JSON list of C-alpha atoms in Angstrom, two decimals:
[
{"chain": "A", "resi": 18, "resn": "UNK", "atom": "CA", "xyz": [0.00, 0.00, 0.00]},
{"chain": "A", "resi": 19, "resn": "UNK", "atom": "CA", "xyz": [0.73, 3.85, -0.60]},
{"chain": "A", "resi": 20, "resn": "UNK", "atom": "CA", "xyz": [2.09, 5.69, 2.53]},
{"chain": "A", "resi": 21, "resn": "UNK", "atom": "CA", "xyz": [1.29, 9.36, 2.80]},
{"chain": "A", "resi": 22, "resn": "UNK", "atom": "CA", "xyz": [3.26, 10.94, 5.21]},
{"chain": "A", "resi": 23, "resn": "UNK", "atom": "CA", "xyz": [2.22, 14.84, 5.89]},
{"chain": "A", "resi": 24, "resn": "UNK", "atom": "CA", "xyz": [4.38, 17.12, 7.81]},
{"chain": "A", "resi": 25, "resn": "UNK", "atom": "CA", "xyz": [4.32, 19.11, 9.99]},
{"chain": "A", "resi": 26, "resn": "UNK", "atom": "CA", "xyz": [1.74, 17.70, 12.20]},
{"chain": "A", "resi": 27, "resn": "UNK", "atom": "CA", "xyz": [1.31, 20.74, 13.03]},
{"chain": "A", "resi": 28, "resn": "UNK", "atom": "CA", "xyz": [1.43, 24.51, 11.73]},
{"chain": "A", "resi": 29, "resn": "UNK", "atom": "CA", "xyz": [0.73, 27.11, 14.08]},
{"chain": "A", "resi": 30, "resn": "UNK", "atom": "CA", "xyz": [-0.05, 30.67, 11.98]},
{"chain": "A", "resi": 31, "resn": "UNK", "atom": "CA", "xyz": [-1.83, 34.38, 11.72]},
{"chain": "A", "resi": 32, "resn": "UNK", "atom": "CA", "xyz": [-4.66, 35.01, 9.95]},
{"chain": "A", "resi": 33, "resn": "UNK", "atom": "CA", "xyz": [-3.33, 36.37, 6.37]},
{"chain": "A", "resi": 34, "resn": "UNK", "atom": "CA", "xyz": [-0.51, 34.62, 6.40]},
{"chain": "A", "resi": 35, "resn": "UNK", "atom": "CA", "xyz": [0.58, 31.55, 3.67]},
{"chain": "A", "resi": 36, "resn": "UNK", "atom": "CA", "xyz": [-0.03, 27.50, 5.31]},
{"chain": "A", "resi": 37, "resn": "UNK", "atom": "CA", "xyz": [2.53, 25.20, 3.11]},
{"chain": "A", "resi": 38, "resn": "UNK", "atom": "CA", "xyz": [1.52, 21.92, 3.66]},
{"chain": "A", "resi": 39, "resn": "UNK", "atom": "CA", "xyz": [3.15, 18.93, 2.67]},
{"chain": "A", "resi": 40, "resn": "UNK", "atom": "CA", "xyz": [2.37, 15.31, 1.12]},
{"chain": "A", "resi": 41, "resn": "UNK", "atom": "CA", "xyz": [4.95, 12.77, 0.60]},
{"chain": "A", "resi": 42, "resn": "UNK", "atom": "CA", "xyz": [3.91, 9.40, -0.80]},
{"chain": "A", "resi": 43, "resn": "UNK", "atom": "CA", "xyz": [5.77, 5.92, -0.81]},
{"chain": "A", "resi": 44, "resn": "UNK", "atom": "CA", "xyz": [5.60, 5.20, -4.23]},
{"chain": "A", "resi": 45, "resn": "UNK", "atom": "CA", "xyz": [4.47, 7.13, -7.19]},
{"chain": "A", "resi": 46, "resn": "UNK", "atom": "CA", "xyz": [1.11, 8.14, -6.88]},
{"chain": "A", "resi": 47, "resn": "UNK", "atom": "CA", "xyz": [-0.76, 7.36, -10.15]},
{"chain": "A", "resi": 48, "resn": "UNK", "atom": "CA", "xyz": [-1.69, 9.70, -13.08]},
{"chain": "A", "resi": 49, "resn": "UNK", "atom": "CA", "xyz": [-1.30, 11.64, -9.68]},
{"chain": "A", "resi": 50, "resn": "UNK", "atom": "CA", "xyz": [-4.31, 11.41, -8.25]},
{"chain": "A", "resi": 51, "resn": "UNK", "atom": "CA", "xyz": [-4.27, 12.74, -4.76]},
{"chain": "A", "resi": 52, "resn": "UNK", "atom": "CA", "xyz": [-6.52, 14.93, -3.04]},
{"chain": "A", "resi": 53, "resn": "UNK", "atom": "CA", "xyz": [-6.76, 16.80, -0.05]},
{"chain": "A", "resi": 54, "resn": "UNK", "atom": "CA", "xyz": [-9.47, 17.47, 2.83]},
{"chain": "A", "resi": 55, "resn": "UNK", "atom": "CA", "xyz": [-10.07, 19.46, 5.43]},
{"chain": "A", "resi": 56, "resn": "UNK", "atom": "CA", "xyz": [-11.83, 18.90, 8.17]},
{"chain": "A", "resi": 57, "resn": "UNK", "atom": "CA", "xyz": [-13.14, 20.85, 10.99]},
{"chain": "A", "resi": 58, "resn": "UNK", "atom": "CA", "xyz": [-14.05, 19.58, 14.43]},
{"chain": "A", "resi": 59, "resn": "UNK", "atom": "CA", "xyz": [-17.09, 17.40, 14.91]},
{"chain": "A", "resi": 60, "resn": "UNK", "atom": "CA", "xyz": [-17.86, 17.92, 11.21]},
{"chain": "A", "resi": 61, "resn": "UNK", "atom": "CA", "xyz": [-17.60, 15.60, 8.13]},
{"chain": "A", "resi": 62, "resn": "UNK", "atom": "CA", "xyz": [-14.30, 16.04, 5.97]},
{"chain": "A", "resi": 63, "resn": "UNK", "atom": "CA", "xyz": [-14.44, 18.78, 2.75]},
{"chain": "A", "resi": 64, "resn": "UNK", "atom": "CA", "xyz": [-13.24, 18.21, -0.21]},
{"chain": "A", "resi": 65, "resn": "UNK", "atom": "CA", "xyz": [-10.83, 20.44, -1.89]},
{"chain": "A", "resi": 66, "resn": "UNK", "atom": "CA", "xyz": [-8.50, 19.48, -4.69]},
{"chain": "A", "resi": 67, "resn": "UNK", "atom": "CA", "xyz": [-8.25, 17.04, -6.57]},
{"chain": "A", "resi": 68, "resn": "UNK", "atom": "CA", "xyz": [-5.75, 15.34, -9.43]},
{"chain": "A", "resi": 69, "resn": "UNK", "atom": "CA", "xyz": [-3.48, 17.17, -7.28]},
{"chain": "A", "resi": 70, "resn": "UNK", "atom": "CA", "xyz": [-4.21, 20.62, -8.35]},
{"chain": "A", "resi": 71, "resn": "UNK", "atom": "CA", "xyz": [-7.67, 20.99, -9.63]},
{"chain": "A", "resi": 72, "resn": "UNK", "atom": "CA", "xyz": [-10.12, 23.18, -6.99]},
{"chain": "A", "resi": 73, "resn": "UNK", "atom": "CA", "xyz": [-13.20, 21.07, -6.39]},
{"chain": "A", "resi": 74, "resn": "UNK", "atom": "CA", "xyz": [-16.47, 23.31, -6.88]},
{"chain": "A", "resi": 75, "resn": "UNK", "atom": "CA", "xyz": [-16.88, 26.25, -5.12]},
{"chain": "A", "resi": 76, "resn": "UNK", "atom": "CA", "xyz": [-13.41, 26.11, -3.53]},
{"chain": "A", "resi": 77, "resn": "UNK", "atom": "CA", "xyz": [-11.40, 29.86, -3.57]},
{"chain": "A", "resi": 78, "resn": "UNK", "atom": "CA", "xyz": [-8.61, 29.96, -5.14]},
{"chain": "A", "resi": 79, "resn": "UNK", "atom": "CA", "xyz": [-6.64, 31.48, -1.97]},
{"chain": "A", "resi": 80, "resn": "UNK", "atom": "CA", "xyz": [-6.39, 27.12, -2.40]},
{"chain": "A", "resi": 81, "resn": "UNK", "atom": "CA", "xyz": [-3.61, 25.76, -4.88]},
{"chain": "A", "resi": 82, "resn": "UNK", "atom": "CA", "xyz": [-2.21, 22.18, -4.65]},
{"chain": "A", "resi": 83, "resn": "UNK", "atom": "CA", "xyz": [0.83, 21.29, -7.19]},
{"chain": "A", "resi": 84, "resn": "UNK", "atom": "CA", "xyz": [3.12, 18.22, -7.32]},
{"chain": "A", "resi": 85, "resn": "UNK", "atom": "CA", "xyz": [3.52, 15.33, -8.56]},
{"chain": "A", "resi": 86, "resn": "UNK", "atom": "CA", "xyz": [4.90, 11.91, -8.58]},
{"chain": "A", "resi": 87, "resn": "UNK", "atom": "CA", "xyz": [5.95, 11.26, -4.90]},
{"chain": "A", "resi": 88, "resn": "UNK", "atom": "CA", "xyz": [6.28, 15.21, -3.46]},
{"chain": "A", "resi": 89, "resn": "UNK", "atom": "CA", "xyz": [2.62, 16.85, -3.47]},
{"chain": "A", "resi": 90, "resn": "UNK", "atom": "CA", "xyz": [1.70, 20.68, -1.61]},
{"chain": "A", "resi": 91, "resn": "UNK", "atom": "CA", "xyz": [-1.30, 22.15, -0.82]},
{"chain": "A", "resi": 92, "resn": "UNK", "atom": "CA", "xyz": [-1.12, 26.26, -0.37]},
{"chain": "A", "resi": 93, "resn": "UNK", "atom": "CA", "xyz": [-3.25, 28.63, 1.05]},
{"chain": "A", "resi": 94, "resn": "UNK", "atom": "CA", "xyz": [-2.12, 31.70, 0.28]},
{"chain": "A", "resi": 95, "resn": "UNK", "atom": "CA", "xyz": [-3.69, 34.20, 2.82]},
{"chain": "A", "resi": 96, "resn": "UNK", "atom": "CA", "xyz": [-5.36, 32.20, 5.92]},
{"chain": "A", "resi": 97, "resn": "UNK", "atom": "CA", "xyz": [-8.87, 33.04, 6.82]},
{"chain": "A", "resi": 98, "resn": "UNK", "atom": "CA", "xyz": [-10.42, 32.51, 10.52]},
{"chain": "A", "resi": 99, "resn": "UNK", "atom": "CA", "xyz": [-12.86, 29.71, 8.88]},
{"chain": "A", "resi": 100, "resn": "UNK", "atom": "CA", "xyz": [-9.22, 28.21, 6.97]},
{"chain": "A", "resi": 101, "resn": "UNK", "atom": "CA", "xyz": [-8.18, 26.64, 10.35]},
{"chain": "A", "resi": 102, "resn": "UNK", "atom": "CA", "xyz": [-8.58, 22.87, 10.92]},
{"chain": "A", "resi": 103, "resn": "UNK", "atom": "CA", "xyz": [-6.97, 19.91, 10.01]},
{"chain": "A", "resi": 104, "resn": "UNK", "atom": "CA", "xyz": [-6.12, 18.98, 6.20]},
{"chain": "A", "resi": 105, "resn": "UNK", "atom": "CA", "xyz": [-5.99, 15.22, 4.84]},
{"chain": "A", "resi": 106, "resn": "UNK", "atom": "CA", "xyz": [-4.40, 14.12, 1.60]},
{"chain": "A", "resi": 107, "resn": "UNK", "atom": "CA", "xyz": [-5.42, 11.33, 0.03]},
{"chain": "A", "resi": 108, "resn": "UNK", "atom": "CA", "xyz": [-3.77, 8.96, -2.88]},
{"chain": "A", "resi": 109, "resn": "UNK", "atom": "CA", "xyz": [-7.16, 7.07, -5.16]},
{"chain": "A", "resi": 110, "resn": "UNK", "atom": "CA", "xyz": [-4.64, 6.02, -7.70]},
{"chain": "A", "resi": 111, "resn": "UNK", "atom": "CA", "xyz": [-4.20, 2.70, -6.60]},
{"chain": "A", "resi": 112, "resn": "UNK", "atom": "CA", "xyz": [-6.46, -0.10, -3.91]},
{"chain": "A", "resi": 113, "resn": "UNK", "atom": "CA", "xyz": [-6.38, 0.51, -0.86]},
{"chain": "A", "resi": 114, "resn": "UNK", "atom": "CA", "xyz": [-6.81, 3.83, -1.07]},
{"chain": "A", "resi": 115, "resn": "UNK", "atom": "CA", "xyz": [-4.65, 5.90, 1.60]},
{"chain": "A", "resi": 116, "resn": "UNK", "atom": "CA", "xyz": [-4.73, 8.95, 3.92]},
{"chain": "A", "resi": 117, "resn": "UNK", "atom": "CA", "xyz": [-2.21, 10.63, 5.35]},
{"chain": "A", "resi": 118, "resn": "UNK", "atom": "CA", "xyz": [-2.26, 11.59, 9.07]},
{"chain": "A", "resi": 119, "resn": "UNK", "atom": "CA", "xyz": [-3.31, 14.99, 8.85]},
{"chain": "A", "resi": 120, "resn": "UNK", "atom": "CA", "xyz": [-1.87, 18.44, 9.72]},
{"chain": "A", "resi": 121, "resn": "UNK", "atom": "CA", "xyz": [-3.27, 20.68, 11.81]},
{"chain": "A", "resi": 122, "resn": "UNK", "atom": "CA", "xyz": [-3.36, 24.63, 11.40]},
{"chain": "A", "resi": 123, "resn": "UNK", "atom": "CA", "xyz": [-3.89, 26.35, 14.16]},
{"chain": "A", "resi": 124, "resn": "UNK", "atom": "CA", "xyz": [-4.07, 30.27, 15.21]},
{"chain": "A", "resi": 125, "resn": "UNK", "atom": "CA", "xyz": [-0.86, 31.15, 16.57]},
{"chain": "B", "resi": 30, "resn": "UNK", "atom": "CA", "xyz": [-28.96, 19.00, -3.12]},
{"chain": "B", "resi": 31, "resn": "UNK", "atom": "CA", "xyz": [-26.86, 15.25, -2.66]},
{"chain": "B", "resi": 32, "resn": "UNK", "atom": "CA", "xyz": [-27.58, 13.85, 0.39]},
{"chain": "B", "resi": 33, "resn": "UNK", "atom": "CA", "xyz": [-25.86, 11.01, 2.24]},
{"chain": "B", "resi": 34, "resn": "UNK", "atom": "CA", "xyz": [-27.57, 9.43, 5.70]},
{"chain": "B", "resi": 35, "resn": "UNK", "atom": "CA", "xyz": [-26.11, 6.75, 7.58]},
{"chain": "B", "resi": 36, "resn": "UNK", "atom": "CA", "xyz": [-27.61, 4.94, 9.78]},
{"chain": "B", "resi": 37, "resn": "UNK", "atom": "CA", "xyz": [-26.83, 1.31, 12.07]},
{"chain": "B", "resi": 38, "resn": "UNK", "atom": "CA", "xyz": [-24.32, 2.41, 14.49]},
{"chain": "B", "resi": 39, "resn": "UNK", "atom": "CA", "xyz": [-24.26, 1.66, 17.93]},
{"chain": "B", "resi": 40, "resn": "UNK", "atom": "CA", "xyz": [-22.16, -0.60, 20.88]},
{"chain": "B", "resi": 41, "resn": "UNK", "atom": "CA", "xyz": [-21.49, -3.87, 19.93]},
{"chain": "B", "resi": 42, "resn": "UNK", "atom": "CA", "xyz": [-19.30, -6.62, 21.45]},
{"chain": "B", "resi": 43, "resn": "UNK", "atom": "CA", "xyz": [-16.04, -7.78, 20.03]},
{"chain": "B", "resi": 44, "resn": "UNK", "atom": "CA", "xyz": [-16.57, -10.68, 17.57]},
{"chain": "B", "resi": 45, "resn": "UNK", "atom": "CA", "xyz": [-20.21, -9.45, 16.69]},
{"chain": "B", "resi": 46, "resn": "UNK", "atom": "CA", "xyz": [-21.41, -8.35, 13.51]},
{"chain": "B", "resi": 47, "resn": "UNK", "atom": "CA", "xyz": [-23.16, -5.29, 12.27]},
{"chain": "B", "resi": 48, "resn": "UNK", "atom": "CA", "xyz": [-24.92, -3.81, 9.40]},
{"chain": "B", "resi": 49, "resn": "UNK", "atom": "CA", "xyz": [-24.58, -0.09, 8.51]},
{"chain": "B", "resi": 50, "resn": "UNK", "atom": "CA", "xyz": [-26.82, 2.17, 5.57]},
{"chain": "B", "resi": 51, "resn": "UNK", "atom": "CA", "xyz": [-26.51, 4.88, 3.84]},
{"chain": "B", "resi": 52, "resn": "UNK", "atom": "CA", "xyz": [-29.44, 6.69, 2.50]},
{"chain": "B", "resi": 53, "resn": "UNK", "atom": "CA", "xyz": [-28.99, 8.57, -0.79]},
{"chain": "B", "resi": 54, "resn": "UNK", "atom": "CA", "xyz": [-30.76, 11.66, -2.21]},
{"chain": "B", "resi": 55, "resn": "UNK", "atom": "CA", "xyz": [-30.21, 14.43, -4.98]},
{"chain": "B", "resi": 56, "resn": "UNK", "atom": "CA", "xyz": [-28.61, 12.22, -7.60]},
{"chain": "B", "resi": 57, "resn": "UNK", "atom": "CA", "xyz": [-28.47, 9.15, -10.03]},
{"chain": "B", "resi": 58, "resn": "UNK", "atom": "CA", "xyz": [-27.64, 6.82, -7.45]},
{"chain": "B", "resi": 59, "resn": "UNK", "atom": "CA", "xyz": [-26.86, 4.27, -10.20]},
{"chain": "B", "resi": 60, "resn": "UNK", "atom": "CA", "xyz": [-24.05, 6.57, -11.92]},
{"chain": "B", "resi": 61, "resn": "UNK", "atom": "CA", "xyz": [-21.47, 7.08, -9.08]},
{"chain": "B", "resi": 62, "resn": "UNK", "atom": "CA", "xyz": [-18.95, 4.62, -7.27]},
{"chain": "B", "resi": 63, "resn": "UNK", "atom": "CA", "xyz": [-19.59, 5.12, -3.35]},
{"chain": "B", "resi": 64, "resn": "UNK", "atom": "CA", "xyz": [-17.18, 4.59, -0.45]},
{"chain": "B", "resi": 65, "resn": "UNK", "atom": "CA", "xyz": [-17.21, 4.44, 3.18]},
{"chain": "B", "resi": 66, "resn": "UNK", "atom": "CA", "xyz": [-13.81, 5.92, 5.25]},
{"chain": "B", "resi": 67, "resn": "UNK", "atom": "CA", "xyz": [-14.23, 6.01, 9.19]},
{"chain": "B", "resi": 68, "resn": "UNK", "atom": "CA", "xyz": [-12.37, 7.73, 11.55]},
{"chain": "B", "resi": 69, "resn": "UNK", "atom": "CA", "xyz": [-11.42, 6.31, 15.28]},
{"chain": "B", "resi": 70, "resn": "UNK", "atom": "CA", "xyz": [-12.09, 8.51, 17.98]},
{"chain": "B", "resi": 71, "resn": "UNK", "atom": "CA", "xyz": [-9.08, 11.92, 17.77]},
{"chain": "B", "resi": 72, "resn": "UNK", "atom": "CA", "xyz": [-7.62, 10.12, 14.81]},
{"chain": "B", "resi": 73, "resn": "UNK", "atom": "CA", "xyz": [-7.06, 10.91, 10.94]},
{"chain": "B", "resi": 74, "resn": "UNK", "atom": "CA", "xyz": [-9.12, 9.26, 8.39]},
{"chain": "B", "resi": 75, "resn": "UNK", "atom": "CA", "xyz": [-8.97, 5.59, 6.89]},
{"chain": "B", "resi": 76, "resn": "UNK", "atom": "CA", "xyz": [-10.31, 4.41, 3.86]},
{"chain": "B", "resi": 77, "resn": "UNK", "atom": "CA", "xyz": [-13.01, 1.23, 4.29]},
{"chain": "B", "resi": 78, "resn": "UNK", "atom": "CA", "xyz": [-14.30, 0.82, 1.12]},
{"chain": "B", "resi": 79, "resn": "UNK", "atom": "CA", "xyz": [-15.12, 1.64, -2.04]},
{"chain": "B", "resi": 80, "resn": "UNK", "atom": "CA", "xyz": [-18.57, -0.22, -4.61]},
{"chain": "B", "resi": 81, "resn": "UNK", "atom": "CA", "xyz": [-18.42, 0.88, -8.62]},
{"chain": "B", "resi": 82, "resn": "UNK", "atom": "CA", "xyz": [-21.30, 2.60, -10.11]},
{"chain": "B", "resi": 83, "resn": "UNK", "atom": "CA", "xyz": [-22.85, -0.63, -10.93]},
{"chain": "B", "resi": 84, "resn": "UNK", "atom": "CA", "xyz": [-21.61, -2.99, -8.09]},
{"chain": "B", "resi": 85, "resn": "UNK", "atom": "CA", "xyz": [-19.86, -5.25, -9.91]},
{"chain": "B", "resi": 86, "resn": "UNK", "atom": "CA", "xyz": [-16.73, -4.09, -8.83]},
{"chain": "B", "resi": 87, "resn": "UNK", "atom": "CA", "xyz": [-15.37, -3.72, -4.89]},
{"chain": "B", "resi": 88, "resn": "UNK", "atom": "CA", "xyz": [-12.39, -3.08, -2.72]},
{"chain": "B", "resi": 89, "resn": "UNK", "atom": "CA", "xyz": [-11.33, -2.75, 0.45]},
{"chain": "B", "resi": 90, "resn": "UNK", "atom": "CA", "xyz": [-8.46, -1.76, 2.83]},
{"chain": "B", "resi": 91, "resn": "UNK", "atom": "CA", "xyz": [-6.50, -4.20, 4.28]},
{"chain": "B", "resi": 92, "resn": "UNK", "atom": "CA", "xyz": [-7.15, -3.93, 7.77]},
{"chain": "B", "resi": 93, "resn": "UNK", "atom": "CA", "xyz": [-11.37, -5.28, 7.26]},
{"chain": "B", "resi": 94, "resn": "UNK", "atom": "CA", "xyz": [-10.21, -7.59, 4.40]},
{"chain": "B", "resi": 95, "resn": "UNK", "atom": "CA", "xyz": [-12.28, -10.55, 4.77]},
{"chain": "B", "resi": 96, "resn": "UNK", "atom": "CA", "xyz": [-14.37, -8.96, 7.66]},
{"chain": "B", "resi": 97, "resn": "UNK", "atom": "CA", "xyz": [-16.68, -6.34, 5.74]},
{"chain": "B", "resi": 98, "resn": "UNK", "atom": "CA", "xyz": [-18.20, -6.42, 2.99]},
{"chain": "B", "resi": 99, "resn": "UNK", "atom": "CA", "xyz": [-19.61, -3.42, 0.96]},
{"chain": "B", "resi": 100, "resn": "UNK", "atom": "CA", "xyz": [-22.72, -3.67, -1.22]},
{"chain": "B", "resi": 101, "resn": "UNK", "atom": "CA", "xyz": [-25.97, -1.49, -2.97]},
{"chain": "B", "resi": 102, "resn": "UNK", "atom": "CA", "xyz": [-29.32, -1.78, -3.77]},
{"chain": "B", "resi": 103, "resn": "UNK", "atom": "CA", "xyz": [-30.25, 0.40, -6.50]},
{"chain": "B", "resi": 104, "resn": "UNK", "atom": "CA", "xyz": [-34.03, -0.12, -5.69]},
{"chain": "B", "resi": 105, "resn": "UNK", "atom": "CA", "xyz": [-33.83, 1.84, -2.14]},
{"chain": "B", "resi": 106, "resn": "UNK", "atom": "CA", "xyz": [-30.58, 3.65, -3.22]},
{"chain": "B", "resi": 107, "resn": "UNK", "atom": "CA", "xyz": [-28.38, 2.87, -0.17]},
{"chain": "B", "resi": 108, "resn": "UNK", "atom": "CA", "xyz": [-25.26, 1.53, 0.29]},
{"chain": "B", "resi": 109, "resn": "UNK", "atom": "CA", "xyz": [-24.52, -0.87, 3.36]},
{"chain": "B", "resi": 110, "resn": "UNK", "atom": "CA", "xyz": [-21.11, -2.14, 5.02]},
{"chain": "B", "resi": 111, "resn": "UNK", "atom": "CA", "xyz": [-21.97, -5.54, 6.34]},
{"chain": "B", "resi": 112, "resn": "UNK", "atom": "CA", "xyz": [-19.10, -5.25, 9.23]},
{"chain": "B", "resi": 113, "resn": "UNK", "atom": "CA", "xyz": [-18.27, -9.00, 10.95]},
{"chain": "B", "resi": 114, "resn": "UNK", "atom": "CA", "xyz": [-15.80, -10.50, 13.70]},
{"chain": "B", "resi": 115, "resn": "UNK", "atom": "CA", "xyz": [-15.61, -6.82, 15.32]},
{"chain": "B", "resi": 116, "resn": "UNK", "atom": "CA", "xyz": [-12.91, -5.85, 17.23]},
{"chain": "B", "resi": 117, "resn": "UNK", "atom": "CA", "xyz": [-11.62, -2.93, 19.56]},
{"chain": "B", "resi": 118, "resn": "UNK", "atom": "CA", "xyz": [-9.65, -1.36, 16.61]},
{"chain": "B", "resi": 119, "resn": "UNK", "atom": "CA", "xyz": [-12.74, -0.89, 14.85]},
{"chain": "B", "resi": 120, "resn": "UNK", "atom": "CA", "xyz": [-14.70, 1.07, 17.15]},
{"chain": "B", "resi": 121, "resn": "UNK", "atom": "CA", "xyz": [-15.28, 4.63, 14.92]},
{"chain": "B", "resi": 122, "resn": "UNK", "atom": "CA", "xyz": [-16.83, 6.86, 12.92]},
{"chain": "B", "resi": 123, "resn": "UNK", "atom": "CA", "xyz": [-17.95, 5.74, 9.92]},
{"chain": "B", "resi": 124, "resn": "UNK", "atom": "CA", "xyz": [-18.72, 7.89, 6.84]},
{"chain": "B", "resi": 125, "resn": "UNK", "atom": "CA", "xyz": [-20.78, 7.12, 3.70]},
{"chain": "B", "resi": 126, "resn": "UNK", "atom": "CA", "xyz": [-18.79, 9.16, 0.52]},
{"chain": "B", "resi": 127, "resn": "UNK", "atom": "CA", "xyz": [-20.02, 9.57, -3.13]},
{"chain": "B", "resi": 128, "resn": "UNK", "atom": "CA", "xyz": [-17.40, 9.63, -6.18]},
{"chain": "B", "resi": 129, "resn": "UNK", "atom": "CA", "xyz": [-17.52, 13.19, -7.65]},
{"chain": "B", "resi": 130, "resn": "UNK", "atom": "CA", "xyz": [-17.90, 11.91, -11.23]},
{"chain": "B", "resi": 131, "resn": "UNK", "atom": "CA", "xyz": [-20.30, 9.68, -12.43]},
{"chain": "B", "resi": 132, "resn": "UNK", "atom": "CA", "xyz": [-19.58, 6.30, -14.60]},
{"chain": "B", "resi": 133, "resn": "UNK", "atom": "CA", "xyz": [-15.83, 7.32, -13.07]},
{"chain": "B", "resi": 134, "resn": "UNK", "atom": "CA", "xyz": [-14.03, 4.18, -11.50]},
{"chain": "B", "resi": 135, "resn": "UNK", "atom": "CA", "xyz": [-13.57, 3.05, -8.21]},
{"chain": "B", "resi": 136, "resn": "UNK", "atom": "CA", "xyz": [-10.56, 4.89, -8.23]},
{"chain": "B", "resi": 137, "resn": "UNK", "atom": "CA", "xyz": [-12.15, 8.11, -6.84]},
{"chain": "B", "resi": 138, "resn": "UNK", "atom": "CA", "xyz": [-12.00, 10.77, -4.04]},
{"chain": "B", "resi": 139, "resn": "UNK", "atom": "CA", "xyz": [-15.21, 11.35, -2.46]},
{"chain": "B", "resi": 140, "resn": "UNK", "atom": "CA", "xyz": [-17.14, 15.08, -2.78]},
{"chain": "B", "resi": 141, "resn": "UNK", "atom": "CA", "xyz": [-19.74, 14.23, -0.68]},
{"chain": "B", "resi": 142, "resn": "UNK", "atom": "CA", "xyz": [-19.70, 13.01, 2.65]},
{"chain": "B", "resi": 143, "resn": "UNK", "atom": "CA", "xyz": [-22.93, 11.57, 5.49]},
{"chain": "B", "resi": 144, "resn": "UNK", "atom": "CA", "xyz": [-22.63, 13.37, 8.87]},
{"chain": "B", "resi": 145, "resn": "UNK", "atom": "CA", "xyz": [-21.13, 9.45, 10.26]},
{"chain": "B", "resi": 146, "resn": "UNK", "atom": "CA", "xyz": [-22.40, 6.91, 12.45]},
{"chain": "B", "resi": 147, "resn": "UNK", "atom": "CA", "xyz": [-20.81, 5.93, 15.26]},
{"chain": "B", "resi": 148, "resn": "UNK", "atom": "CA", "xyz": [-19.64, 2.21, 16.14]},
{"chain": "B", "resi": 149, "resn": "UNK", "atom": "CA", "xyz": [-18.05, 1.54, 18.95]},
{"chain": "B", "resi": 150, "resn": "UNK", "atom": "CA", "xyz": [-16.67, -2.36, 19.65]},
{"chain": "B", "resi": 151, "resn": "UNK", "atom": "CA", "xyz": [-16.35, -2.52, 23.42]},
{"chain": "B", "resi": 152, "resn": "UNK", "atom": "CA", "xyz": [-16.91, -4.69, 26.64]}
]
């Protein structure tokens, strides 16, 4: 199986400022199909990019994801107060899909 | 307006078996692969599942391998997760996912998600 390992954990920022968030996979991810999530407490995950850098619908663009192969990012280029949670990418190019653990933004 | 409701969860003993649904509304329930991911309790996500468009096709992760098994009825337009030999490590929240793009594969992200049911496996 694909490992996606995100880092940091955790990323502790202002509101305005850029969140770089990192994906590293195992193995080549697939016609590079990864996406990425976030997720806000006590609520179901979002969905937010996918094919690596597509915006799903009705996702601003202050959210960009690039990369491919093994070395994906998601940006967000000014933070709002409703941007903070915890972000997911995900690898669907090969079974069993995977998840990486997650990194938080917080407000510093 | 999609719509995704699960339903089934509850406490269960370890080595029991139990049946969860998912309700769907606000699409062609016959066009789109569907998945089910749960998350344990202040952990990250973990794919389950995943049923093609037409059901002939499934998959799962390798931790319910064996255990769980996905299916759909396009007549009621739900999606279940028949979940056996239950243990501790399964004890989460499970959520019900659509494909974003209908006729796509099983190789899909999910755009919509339920709200999650919650199993818990527990003396």
């Amino acid at each position: 199986e694909i490992v996606l390992t995100q880092s940091p954990g955790t990323l502790s920022l202002s509101p305005g400022e850029r969140a770089t968030l990192s994906c590293r996979a195992s193995q080549s991810v697939s016609s590079n199909y990864l996406a990425w999530y976030q997720q806000k407490p006590g609520q179901a995950p979002r969905f937010i990019i996918y094919g690596a850098s597509s915006r799903a619908t009705g996702i601003p663009d202050r959210f960009s994801g690039r990369g491919s192969g093994t070395d994906f990012t998601l940006t967000i280029s000014r933070l709002e107060p409703e941007d903070f949670a915890v972000y997911y990418c995900q690898q669907y190019g090969r079974t069993p899909l995977t998840f990486g653990g997650g990194t938080k933004v917080e407000i510093k | 307006q999609v719509y995704l409701v699960e339903s089934g969860g509850g406490v269960v003993q370890p080595g029991t078996s139990l049946r969860l649904s998912c309700a769907a509304s606000g699409f062609t329930f016959t066009s789109y692969a569907m998945h089910w991911v749960r998350q344990a309790p202040g952990k990250g996500l973990e794919w389950v599942a995943v049923i093609s468009h037409d059901g002939r096709d499934k998959y799962y992760g390798d931790s319910v391998k064996g255990r769980f098994t996905i299916s759909r009825d396009k007549f009621t337009k739900t999606v279940s997760l028949q979940m056996r030999s239950l243990r501790v490590e399964d004890t989460a929240v499970y959520y019900c996912g659509r494909a974003p793009w209908p006729f796509f594969d099983w190789l899909s992200p999910v755009d919509y998600w339920g709200q999650g049911s919650l199993v818990t496996v527990g003396s």
